Amino acid sequence: MENLTYKISNGVLRLDISGDYKNKNLPEVFLAQIKSPEIKRIEIDAKDLNSWDSSLLVMLLDIYHKATALNIKFDGKNFPNGVQKLIELSLAVKPQQEPPLPAKQSFLDCFGDFGLHIFHTFMKGAKFALSNLRTFFWAPVFKPVSRTVDFWFAFQECGPKALPIVLLISFMVGLILAFVGAIQLQIFGAQVYVASLVTIGMTRIIGAIMVGIIMAGRTGASFAATIGTMQVNEEIDALKTMGVKTEEFLIFPRLKALVISMPILTMFADFAGILGGAAVGILALDIPSSEYFRYAYKAWHLRHFLVGIFHALVFGFIIALSGCYFGVNCGRDADSVGTSTTKSVVYGIVWMIIATGLITFCLQRMHI
Amino acid sequence: MENVIQAKNLTIGYGPKVLLRNADFAVKEGDIFIIMGGSGCGKSSLLKVLTGLIPPLQGSFDLLGVDFNRASSEQKSLLRQKTGILYQSGALFSSMTLAENIAMPLEQYSAYSPSTIDELVRLKLSLVGLSGYENYYPSEISGGMKKRAGLARALALDPKVVYFDEPSAGLDPVSSARLDDLMLEINANLGTTLVVVTHELQSIFNIGNNSIYLDAATKTITGSGSPKDLLKNPPNERIAQFLTRGKEK
Ligand SMILES: Nc1ncnc2c1ncn2[C@@H]1O[C@H](COP(=O)(O)OP(=O)(O)O)[C@@H](O)[C@H]1O
Ligand SMILES: [Mg+2]
């Protein structure tokens, strides 16, 4: 406070500002005095002011606002030109009025809004999925406007480049499946059925699910991030105004790439999983390798295999659509790209599980 | 008066590619210093060197009396607090409101109390004509407003020098003139030195009191001085063309 001296006499508050007024916090104690009812007038003198910065302006503005609110006369003397000008400048533009916040809603309203929101979101997603599926399945007839390079680039990303991680994870899953199964089967001395367990499990469902989860995290997320960033950079607006449909230009190549690569990756995953099971069976459970593969071959049914591939196809659609949907519906800032990416993975996996449930139920009914 | 920036034999470029050779120039305190030159001659790169984003290939420059490239990291941090930069598109952080954007340097570098920071944020926004927009996100305001908000952030710490990279790019003539006025006010009233890269002839003559012209062909500074003097006595043909938009007398 060494820069501020003030005294109150006859209803006049006299404030002297002196020296270097820089980097000062608001003098709260002094500012609180202004509210006292005896003050009718404020006089500020800055004749001994040496140098100053924004903190002086902030203090003066605060006094000004308090004084005008209380109808107190406010008078400044000997201020440097700049101070005067900047205060005028900052008061020149009337503050923009913020629109009033919507009134608080009752619980029932909120509940209803929530329900409606879910319904609308679902319908929006369904519409998106249908329009893209239409583009996809009519592609042989109505050639979509898209670039072949985009397809090859996406295919590289979700095919060959994803293969190592798919092989590794599936091998490990086969291994784990065999170990867990062996503990139970050993009770009956039937370890050799580990081969059947792993083969049926991997080909019918686990291979496809593992590939689905890996691809949702790897490729679905990257679709969402890429398209989301394009949204932030107004590239999608540019496409739309050129009359190019995003469904065709951005989504179709990605959808095609993933739908083609998912079944292929799943075949590799099935194979790697069976090898993982074999590693446990042959090395840890001492099943002769010829025996293991004989049982594995016996358990291998085209039916199971095709069910697995069908799952993979469906998962391919789900992951690609989820990634692209959240990319296209991304907000316009850096944060929303992050949120979109997360959502694409979460919803991709959730819908994959829902689809698995539905498919399993239907196949059960059809005795497949 | 002390020189705010003193470039000594500065050579800038990227790897083997040299953009500007052996440049010597001085920016005096209180100047509005214009960096002119055709597109691609290295104006933005020169700003990057002066703000310490890339090192010069050769030579050095003093910023506020300190040799920037020899300065310790603490000194550099101090110097950076005394400089503000307005990027072409404002470069506001998109996940923060305008108030949070402007409060950030204050929270990082100053010892102000939270209530003082709030008031400072309000002051800076009102100085650039954006009072009441505290809680808006950058995506919710127009390009000109983003620039002004970016300027408010650049001014947050009461810097000694503010750099501008093409401030009028993408602004309509009225907004661009208003930004010029704002820059003049800030320069006159806060005593802030402004270093401005611009092509806009009107701005150059309106606000500039000192300038250099970077020549892409010779990769040197071929002219310096007040823009009005350069127009009266152009040292070479290219500067004359630049300052008259290619129209001869
Ligand atoms: N990071 C970089 N690496 C290599 N060259 C660059 C880089 N940034 C800019 N350049 C080149 O430097 C030259 C000058 O660029 P810049 O400084 O942006 O010009 P301007 O004067 O238009 O602002 C251009 O030819 C550009 O291609
Ligand atoms: Mg540039």
XYZ file of C-alpha atoms and ligand atoms in Angstrom:
645
model
C 0.000 0.000 0.000
C 3.033 2.281 0.010
C 1.879 3.726 -3.326
C -1.559 4.634 -2.079
C -2.371 7.130 0.653
C -5.907 8.158 1.370
C -7.846 10.158 3.870
C -11.527 10.793 4.339
C -12.730 14.204 5.452
C -16.084 15.964 5.062
C -17.420 13.126 2.949
C -14.540 13.389 0.485
C -12.207 10.481 -0.057
C -8.847 11.748 -1.267
C -6.506 9.224 -2.785
C -2.899 9.952 -3.725
C -1.091 7.565 -6.009
C 2.681 7.833 -6.103
C 5.852 6.080 -7.201
C 5.880 2.961 -9.351
C 2.458 1.421 -9.470
C 3.256 -1.907 -11.086
C 2.218 -5.520 -10.573
C -0.048 -4.609 -7.688
C -2.982 -6.683 -6.570
C -6.294 -4.919 -6.139
C -6.172 -3.079 -2.806
C -9.234 -4.863 -1.440
C -9.103 -3.198 1.967
C -9.102 0.243 0.464
C -11.727 -0.609 -2.122
C -14.046 -1.859 0.619
C -13.944 1.661 2.166
C -15.715 3.147 -0.830
C -18.921 1.470 0.234
C -19.037 3.369 3.521
C -22.071 5.680 3.443
C -20.273 8.845 4.544
C -18.402 9.172 1.246
C -20.040 11.552 -1.209
C -17.130 12.249 -3.490
C -13.838 10.658 -4.533
C -10.783 12.632 -5.625
C -7.762 10.906 -6.999
C -4.452 12.642 -7.567
C -1.595 11.035 -9.456
C 0.896 13.888 -9.514
C 3.637 11.775 -7.912
C 2.966 8.741 -10.093
C 6.148 7.568 -11.726
C 5.404 4.511 -13.803
C 2.391 2.261 -14.086
C 0.942 -0.786 -15.763
C -2.406 -2.519 -16.197
C -2.819 -3.104 -12.488
C -3.332 0.654 -12.040
C -6.010 0.661 -14.729
C -7.743 -2.250 -13.084
C -7.815 -0.469 -9.750
C -9.111 2.770 -11.237
C -11.798 0.941 -13.177
C -12.850 -0.854 -10.033
C -13.193 2.453 -8.188
C -15.057 3.874 -11.155
C -17.552 1.013 -11.263
C -18.122 1.072 -7.513
C -18.531 4.842 -7.498
C -20.987 4.925 -10.390
C -23.017 2.141 -8.830
C -23.299 4.154 -5.611
C -23.800 7.486 -7.358
C -20.629 8.943 -5.889
C -18.854 11.686 -7.832
C -15.491 10.601 -9.126
C -12.682 12.926 -10.047
C -9.150 12.241 -11.248
C -6.284 14.699 -11.558
C -2.795 14.689 -13.023
C -3.040 11.314 -14.680
C -0.655 10.477 -17.497
C -2.325 10.806 -20.875
C -2.193 7.079 -21.518
C -4.132 6.176 -18.391
C -6.953 8.506 -19.300
C -7.081 7.240 -22.883
C -7.008 3.571 -21.996
C -9.769 3.947 -19.430
C -11.882 5.714 -22.022
C -11.066 3.007 -24.539
C -12.070 0.246 -22.171
C -15.364 1.952 -21.373
C -16.073 2.786 -25.002
C -17.715 -0.465 -26.022
C -20.792 -1.433 -24.054
C -20.539 -4.979 -22.741
C -22.284 -7.531 -24.875
C -25.322 -8.882 -23.068
C -25.207 -12.618 -22.620
C -28.439 -14.379 -23.466
C -30.233 -15.460 -20.294
C -29.696 -19.038 -19.182
C -32.697 -21.315 -19.613
C -34.788 -21.628 -16.464
C -34.206 -24.616 -14.193
C -36.216 -27.662 -15.189
C -38.109 -30.074 -13.013
C -36.881 -33.643 -12.608
C -39.607 -34.951 -14.892
C -38.625 -32.458 -17.602
C -34.990 -33.479 -17.354
C -35.939 -37.142 -17.494
C -38.106 -36.539 -20.536
C -35.402 -34.479 -22.231
C -32.907 -37.223 -21.540
C -35.185 -39.807 -23.085
C -35.829 -37.634 -26.121
C -32.111 -36.952 -26.429
C -31.351 -40.681 -26.463
C -34.102 -41.276 -29.002
C -32.859 -38.480 -31.291
C -29.253 -39.622 -30.998
C -30.285 -43.155 -31.851
C -32.307 -42.013 -34.843
C -29.458 -39.818 -36.042
C -27.027 -42.730 -35.781
C -29.457 -45.081 -37.506
C -29.995 -42.608 -40.335
C -26.251 -42.194 -40.726
C -25.700 -45.955 -40.791
C -28.501 -46.555 -43.293
C -27.396 -43.858 -45.702
C -23.819 -45.172 -45.633
C -24.902 -48.768 -46.048
C -26.986 -47.699 -49.033
C -23.943 -46.009 -50.585
C -21.898 -49.115 -49.855
C -24.256 -51.686 -51.322
C -25.241 -49.611 -54.343
C -21.569 -48.847 -55.076
C -21.397 -51.271 -58.042
C -24.293 -49.423 -59.682
C -23.898 -45.781 -58.633
C -20.170 -45.284 -58.537
C -19.374 -43.232 -55.422
C -17.156 -40.181 -55.830
C -14.025 -41.231 -53.997
C -10.349 -41.659 -54.617
C -8.805 -45.094 -55.001
C -5.685 -43.928 -53.167
C -7.825 -43.207 -50.131
C -9.066 -46.775 -50.197
C -5.583 -48.225 -50.546
C -4.253 -46.003 -47.813
C -7.054 -47.042 -45.454
C -6.639 -50.683 -46.451
C -2.914 -50.558 -45.667
C -3.704 -49.060 -42.288
C -6.336 -51.604 -41.324
C -4.898 -54.595 -43.147
C -1.161 -55.315 -43.328
C -0.188 -52.783 -40.670
C -2.629 -54.238 -38.151
C -1.594 -57.830 -38.784
C 1.329 -58.114 -36.310
C -0.697 -56.946 -33.320
C -3.634 -59.146 -34.345
C -1.361 -62.190 -34.595
C 0.298 -61.483 -31.254
C -2.926 -60.918 -29.324
C -4.722 -63.897 -30.877
C -1.776 -66.156 -30.127
C -1.873 -65.042 -26.487
C -5.636 -65.513 -26.292
C -5.299 -69.034 -27.696
C -2.666 -69.686 -25.055
C -4.864 -68.422 -22.231
C -7.908 -70.302 -23.481
C -5.904 -73.527 -23.548
C -4.524 -73.034 -20.048
C -7.904 -72.232 -18.518
C -9.592 -75.085 -20.363
C -6.863 -77.539 -19.457
C -7.387 -77.007 -15.728
C -10.997 -78.215 -16.039
C -10.370 -80.924 -18.613
C -7.498 -82.389 -16.618
C -9.987 -83.360 -13.894
C -11.449 -85.895 -16.344
C -8.100 -86.723 -17.885
C -9.365 -85.272 -21.138
C -6.630 -82.692 -21.815
C -6.557 -83.571 -25.456
C -9.951 -81.904 -25.893
C -8.128 -78.624 -25.295
C -7.465 -78.777 -29.038
C -11.193 -78.901 -29.818
C -12.001 -76.216 -27.277
C -9.483 -73.762 -28.667
C -10.339 -74.486 -32.292
C -14.087 -74.114 -31.907
C -13.795 -71.128 -29.583
C -11.374 -69.213 -31.776
C -13.026 -69.878 -35.137
C -16.613 -69.436 -34.065
C -16.394 -66.206 -32.066
C -13.280 -65.306 -30.108
C -11.076 -64.640 -33.134
C -13.610 -62.197 -34.557
C -14.182 -60.465 -31.213
C -10.473 -60.028 -30.537
C -9.884 -58.603 -34.004
C -12.934 -56.368 -33.519
C -11.662 -54.957 -30.253
C -8.174 -54.395 -31.647
C -9.521 -52.705 -34.763
C -11.943 -50.531 -32.797
C -9.047 -49.218 -30.730
C -6.658 -48.971 -33.635
C -8.573 -48.128 -36.781
C -11.962 -46.888 -35.556
C -10.188 -44.384 -33.325
C -7.950 -43.256 -36.158
C -10.953 -42.768 -38.481
C -12.623 -40.606 -35.833
C -9.476 -38.569 -35.187
C -8.700 -38.008 -38.884
C -12.224 -37.038 -39.889
C -12.644 -35.026 -36.674
C -9.515 -33.009 -37.430
C -10.829 -32.419 -40.941
C -13.999 -31.094 -39.344
C -11.954 -28.736 -37.139
C -10.001 -27.473 -40.166
C -13.223 -26.822 -42.085
C -12.130 -29.379 -44.693
C -15.500 -31.117 -44.439
C -17.284 -27.819 -45.020
C -15.090 -27.353 -48.084
C -16.052 -30.808 -49.383
C -19.740 -30.183 -48.777
C -19.696 -26.846 -50.552
C -17.960 -28.467 -53.520
C -20.993 -30.731 -53.677
C -18.998 -33.815 -52.690
C -20.875 -36.184 -50.377
C -18.923 -37.090 -47.259
C -20.554 -40.531 -47.317
C -18.921 -41.190 -50.638
C -15.653 -39.348 -50.401
C -14.591 -39.953 -46.809
C -16.599 -42.823 -45.451
C -17.006 -45.220 -48.366
C -13.270 -45.945 -48.844
C -12.775 -46.494 -45.133
C -15.853 -48.671 -44.807
C -14.795 -50.761 -47.778
C -11.246 -51.131 -46.488
C -12.347 -52.292 -43.052
C -15.106 -54.584 -44.277
C -12.625 -56.315 -46.575
C -9.806 -56.538 -44.086
C -11.790 -57.697 -41.053
C -12.566 -61.212 -42.379
C -9.004 -61.636 -43.598
C -7.563 -60.558 -40.264
C -9.998 -62.888 -38.524
C -8.712 -65.867 -40.507
C -5.202 -65.015 -39.419
C -6.408 -64.570 -35.845
C -8.122 -67.990 -35.858
C -4.943 -69.596 -37.074
C -2.723 -67.763 -34.544
C -5.108 -68.694 -31.714
C -4.996 -72.376 -32.664
C -1.198 -72.169 -32.696
C -1.281 -70.551 -29.239
C -3.419 -73.417 -27.995
C -1.026 -75.868 -29.587
C 1.911 -74.273 -27.816
C 0.260 -74.926 -24.473
C -1.069 -78.361 -25.439
C 2.190 -79.663 -26.834
C 4.711 -77.952 -24.566
C 2.878 -77.759 -21.238
C 0.329 -80.569 -21.355
C 2.570 -83.054 -23.194
C 0.008 -83.863 -25.855
C 1.826 -85.255 -28.896
C 1.663 -82.735 -31.711
C 0.096 -85.179 -34.191
C -2.621 -85.944 -31.665
C -3.253 -82.260 -30.972
C -3.638 -81.313 -34.608
C -5.803 -84.388 -35.324
C -8.267 -83.251 -32.650
C -8.019 -79.669 -33.812
C -8.787 -80.751 -37.379
C -11.736 -82.840 -36.224
C -13.154 -79.839 -34.382
C -12.739 -77.567 -37.358
C -16.132 -77.102 -39.024
C -16.842 -74.885 -41.958
C -20.040 -73.855 -40.174
C -18.146 -72.430 -37.148
C -15.626 -70.809 -39.395
C -18.295 -69.087 -41.484
C -20.125 -67.916 -38.365
C -16.846 -66.308 -37.228
C -16.319 -64.651 -40.602
C -19.898 -63.364 -40.588
C -19.280 -61.782 -37.191
C -16.096 -60.189 -38.536
C -18.001 -58.666 -41.449
C -20.654 -57.205 -39.163
C -17.989 -55.883 -36.795
C -16.225 -54.267 -39.755
C -19.360 -52.292 -40.577
C -19.923 -51.353 -36.945
C -16.370 -50.173 -36.284
C -16.041 -48.175 -39.490
C -19.458 -46.569 -39.087
C -18.836 -45.733 -35.439
C -15.434 -44.184 -36.205
C -16.762 -42.154 -39.131
C -19.953 -41.121 -37.329
C -18.089 -39.602 -34.408
C -15.537 -38.050 -36.747
C -18.197 -36.342 -38.854
C -20.102 -35.208 -35.755
C -16.985 -33.886 -34.061
C -17.052 -30.367 -32.593
C -14.789 -27.590 -33.761
C -12.016 -27.625 -31.186
C -9.085 -29.757 -30.140
C -10.909 -31.239 -27.153
C -13.798 -32.545 -29.182
C -11.430 -34.567 -31.360
C -10.349 -36.354 -28.193
C -13.932 -36.885 -27.068
C -14.966 -38.170 -30.499
C -12.107 -40.632 -30.584
C -13.021 -42.016 -27.176
C -16.689 -42.290 -28.084
C -15.950 -44.039 -31.356
C -14.077 -46.788 -29.511
C -16.581 -47.139 -26.668
C -19.662 -47.186 -28.897
C -17.912 -49.397 -31.440
C -17.271 -52.041 -28.788
C -20.720 -51.706 -27.196
C -22.477 -52.173 -30.535
C -20.208 -55.078 -31.371
C -21.301 -56.849 -28.201
C -24.956 -56.044 -28.852
C -24.611 -57.400 -32.390
C -22.930 -60.555 -31.098
C -25.846 -61.110 -28.727
C -28.393 -60.689 -31.513
C -26.511 -62.892 -33.965
C -26.008 -65.627 -31.369
C -29.707 -65.560 -30.508
C -30.743 -65.825 -34.154
C -28.274 -68.621 -34.933
C -29.496 -70.491 -31.870
C -33.012 -70.295 -33.211
C -31.854 -71.487 -36.617
C -29.876 -74.315 -34.966
C -26.629 -73.308 -36.607
C 16.694 5.448 -25.743
C 17.676 1.835 -25.577
C 17.116 -0.415 -28.552
C 14.487 -3.042 -27.880
C 15.806 -5.323 -30.600
C 19.284 -5.101 -32.083
C 20.019 -7.608 -34.826
C 23.685 -8.217 -35.436
C 24.727 -9.873 -38.657
C 21.681 -12.128 -38.529
C 21.412 -14.919 -41.112
C 18.248 -16.954 -41.126
C 16.960 -19.900 -43.098
C 16.311 -23.609 -42.865
C 19.329 -25.888 -43.132
C 21.081 -25.150 -46.418
C 18.298 -22.802 -47.532
C 19.176 -19.207 -46.627
C 16.360 -16.668 -46.593
C 18.080 -13.562 -45.255
C 21.788 -12.848 -45.047
C 23.769 -10.653 -42.641
C 20.884 -8.508 -41.525
C 21.573 -5.594 -39.202
C 18.679 -3.560 -37.921
C 17.502 -1.956 -34.720
C 14.037 -1.526 -33.271
C 13.859 1.420 -30.905
C 11.663 1.592 -27.844
C 8.199 2.863 -28.723
C 8.607 2.120 -32.429
C 5.989 0.631 -34.648
C 8.394 -1.327 -36.751
C 7.186 -2.771 -40.044
C 8.764 -5.779 -41.728
C 7.856 -5.666 -45.425
C 8.616 -7.863 -48.362
C 7.023 -10.092 -50.954
C 5.385 -13.407 -50.123
C 7.844 -16.126 -49.198
C 10.788 -13.812 -48.585
C 11.090 -14.972 -44.988
C 9.145 -12.459 -42.930
C 7.419 -15.086 -40.818
C 10.710 -16.903 -40.453
C 12.353 -13.714 -39.210
C 9.589 -13.394 -36.607
C 10.167 -17.010 -35.602
C 13.825 -16.247 -35.030
C 13.056 -13.094 -33.055
C 10.588 -14.944 -30.853
C 13.004 -17.797 -30.306
C 11.007 -20.512 -32.069
C 13.909 -21.327 -34.410
C 17.606 -20.400 -33.996
C 19.333 -18.129 -36.503
C 21.814 -19.797 -38.858
C 24.424 -17.190 -37.957
C 24.743 -13.974 -36.029
C 22.708 -12.959 -33.041
C 20.253 -10.416 -31.765
C 19.777 -8.590 -28.501
C 16.298 -8.466 -27.061
C 15.869 -5.819 -24.348
C 19.634 -5.666 -23.991
C 20.192 -9.422 -23.607
C 21.827 -11.586 -26.263
C 18.894 -13.937 -26.792
C 20.748 -16.976 -28.056
C 23.291 -16.869 -25.235
C 20.654 -16.297 -22.568
C 20.070 -18.977 -19.957
C 16.700 -20.672 -19.985
C 15.538 -18.593 -16.996
C 16.533 -15.396 -18.787
C 14.743 -16.593 -21.907
C 11.620 -17.279 -19.918
C 11.788 -13.760 -18.456
C 12.301 -12.258 -21.899
C 9.376 -14.230 -23.266
C 7.146 -12.818 -20.556
C 8.067 -9.392 -21.814
C 7.058 -10.201 -25.366
C 3.636 -10.940 -26.778
C 2.778 -12.456 -30.125
C -0.353 -12.202 -32.212
C -0.488 -15.105 -34.637
C -2.273 -14.978 -37.958
C -5.432 -16.696 -36.754
C -5.201 -15.645 -33.119
C -3.992 -19.107 -32.004
C -6.435 -19.145 -29.118
C -6.689 -22.387 -27.160
C -9.904 -23.872 -28.426
C -10.823 -25.737 -25.271
C -10.711 -22.597 -23.105
C -13.049 -19.634 -22.942
C -11.692 -16.227 -23.912
C -11.318 -15.332 -20.236
C -9.367 -18.514 -19.541
C -7.176 -17.910 -22.580
C -6.183 -14.489 -21.307
C -5.894 -15.566 -17.683
C -3.471 -18.334 -18.577
C -0.264 -16.278 -18.943
C -1.282 -14.264 -15.887
C -1.754 -17.405 -13.810
C 1.524 -18.852 -15.083
C 3.804 -15.884 -14.704
C 2.366 -13.255 -12.424
C 1.829 -13.062 -8.678
C -1.590 -11.455 -9.030
C -4.430 -12.616 -6.821
C -7.331 -14.424 -8.533
C -9.659 -11.445 -8.152
C -7.064 -9.132 -9.704
C -6.581 -11.596 -12.555
C -10.346 -11.580 -13.164
C -10.329 -7.801 -13.355
C -7.250 -7.744 -15.594
C -8.932 -10.176 -17.970
C -12.009 -7.939 -18.078
C -9.800 -4.908 -18.710
C -7.848 -6.516 -21.565
C -11.012 -7.750 -23.237
C -12.633 -4.344 -22.927
C -9.515 -2.684 -24.375
C -9.908 -4.747 -27.534
C -13.658 -4.103 -27.590
C -14.756 -7.550 -26.463
C -16.241 -6.921 -23.048
C -19.015 -9.340 -22.261
C -17.431 -12.134 -24.317
C -15.556 -13.595 -21.334
C -17.364 -16.929 -21.432
C -17.370 -17.458 -25.174
C -15.262 -20.156 -26.761
C -13.011 -19.252 -29.714
C -15.201 -21.330 -32.025
C -18.149 -19.091 -31.188
C -16.668 -15.778 -32.363
C -15.684 -14.354 -35.747
C -12.217 -14.163 -37.260
C -11.725 -10.483 -36.470
C -12.841 -11.069 -32.901
C -10.417 -13.978 -32.592
C -7.623 -11.660 -33.648
C -8.613 -9.059 -31.103
C -8.897 -11.718 -28.410
C -5.463 -12.975 -29.426
C -4.185 -9.437 -29.028
C -5.769 -9.238 -25.578
C -3.894 -12.401 -24.654
C -0.653 -11.036 -26.106
C -1.122 -7.934 -23.946
C -1.959 -9.873 -20.784
C 1.394 -9.450 -19.101
C 1.935 -5.824 -20.189
C 4.709 -6.821 -22.579
C 7.426 -4.477 -23.787
C 7.269 -5.806 -27.350
C 4.391 -7.316 -29.294
C 4.947 -9.117 -32.595
C 2.217 -9.299 -35.209
C 2.214 -11.690 -38.163
C 0.000 -10.180 -40.867
C -2.596 -8.778 -38.473
C -4.919 -7.576 -41.203
C -4.920 -10.808 -43.208
C -8.456 -12.097 -43.492
C -10.070 -8.975 -42.044
C -12.476 -6.672 -43.806
C -11.224 -3.090 -44.384
C -13.194 -1.683 -41.450
C -12.025 -4.311 -38.952
C -8.526 -3.972 -40.285
C -8.583 -0.191 -39.812
C -9.956 -0.682 -36.306
C -7.143 -3.062 -35.506
C -4.688 -0.442 -36.771
C -6.262 2.153 -34.485
C -6.085 -0.238 -31.592
C -2.408 -0.859 -32.271
C -1.763 2.882 -32.356
C -3.613 3.348 -29.051
C -1.659 0.581 -27.402
C 1.607 1.914 -28.713
C 0.837 5.481 -27.661
C -0.703 4.776 -24.281
C 1.103 1.726 -22.993
C 4.376 2.591 -24.719
C 4.517 -0.919 -26.168
C 6.919 -1.473 -29.042
C 5.197 -3.175 -31.961
C 6.917 -5.278 -34.616
C 4.512 -5.860 -37.477
C 4.755 -8.053 -40.553
C 2.292 -6.766 -43.104
C 1.623 -6.257 -46.819
C -1.238 -3.873 -46.266
C 0.005 -0.572 -47.699
C -2.585 1.466 -45.879
C -1.503 0.012 -42.528
C 2.131 0.451 -43.399
C 1.705 4.177 -43.956
C -0.849 4.652 -41.185
C 0.978 3.092 -38.310
C 4.599 2.462 -39.244
C 7.297 4.854 -38.110
C 10.190 2.607 -39.015
C 10.562 -0.334 -41.355
C 12.803 -2.716 -43.225
C 12.266 -4.237 -46.641
C 13.411 -7.828 -47.159
C 14.350 -8.542 -50.734
C 13.840 -12.137 -51.828
C 16.173 -11.816 -54.816
C 19.233 -10.559 -52.977
C 18.281 -12.144 -49.640
C 19.219 -8.937 -47.848
C 17.590 -5.863 -46.370
C 17.574 -3.422 -49.259
C 15.806 -0.536 -47.575
C 15.043 0.787 -44.142
C 13.569 3.847 -42.519
C 10.154 5.382 -42.175
C 7.760 4.027 -44.814
C 6.801 7.551 -45.888
C 10.445 8.440 -46.522
C 10.932 5.193 -48.411
C 8.024 6.132 -50.633
C 9.480 9.582 -51.257
C 13.022 8.381 -51.941
C 12.895 4.703 -52.763
C 16.406 3.223 -52.624
C 15.620 0.812 -55.445
C 13.063 -0.144 -58.061
C 11.553 -3.077 -56.197
C 10.770 -1.052 -53.087
C 9.217 1.661 -55.245
C 7.033 -0.988 -56.887
C 6.102 -2.552 -53.586
C 5.057 0.741 -52.043
C 3.029 1.819 -55.077
C 1.514 -1.613 -55.789
C 3.472 -1.822 -59.002
C 2.014 1.409 -60.386
C 4.722 3.739 -61.565
C 4.137 7.336 -60.483
N 9.870 -25.197 -41.520
C 10.355 -24.899 -42.729
N 11.306 -25.671 -43.297
C 11.832 -25.347 -44.508
N 11.485 -24.278 -45.228
C 10.540 -23.462 -44.717
C 9.929 -23.722 -43.444
N 9.036 -22.729 -43.196
C 9.085 -21.900 -44.254
N 9.986 -22.333 -45.169
C 10.308 -21.681 -46.421
O 10.839 -20.428 -46.147
C 10.398 -19.473 -47.077
C 9.885 -18.252 -46.365
O 8.733 -18.588 -45.619
P 8.026 -17.514 -44.713
O 8.981 -17.020 -43.705
O 6.779 -18.142 -44.194
O 7.657 -16.391 -45.766
P 6.757 -15.088 -45.619
O 7.670 -13.951 -45.901
O 5.713 -15.177 -46.684
O 6.186 -15.057 -44.253
C 9.366 -20.138 -47.959
O 9.966 -20.380 -49.210
C 9.068 -21.426 -47.259
O 8.874 -22.439 -48.189
Mg 4.164 -15.340 -43.476
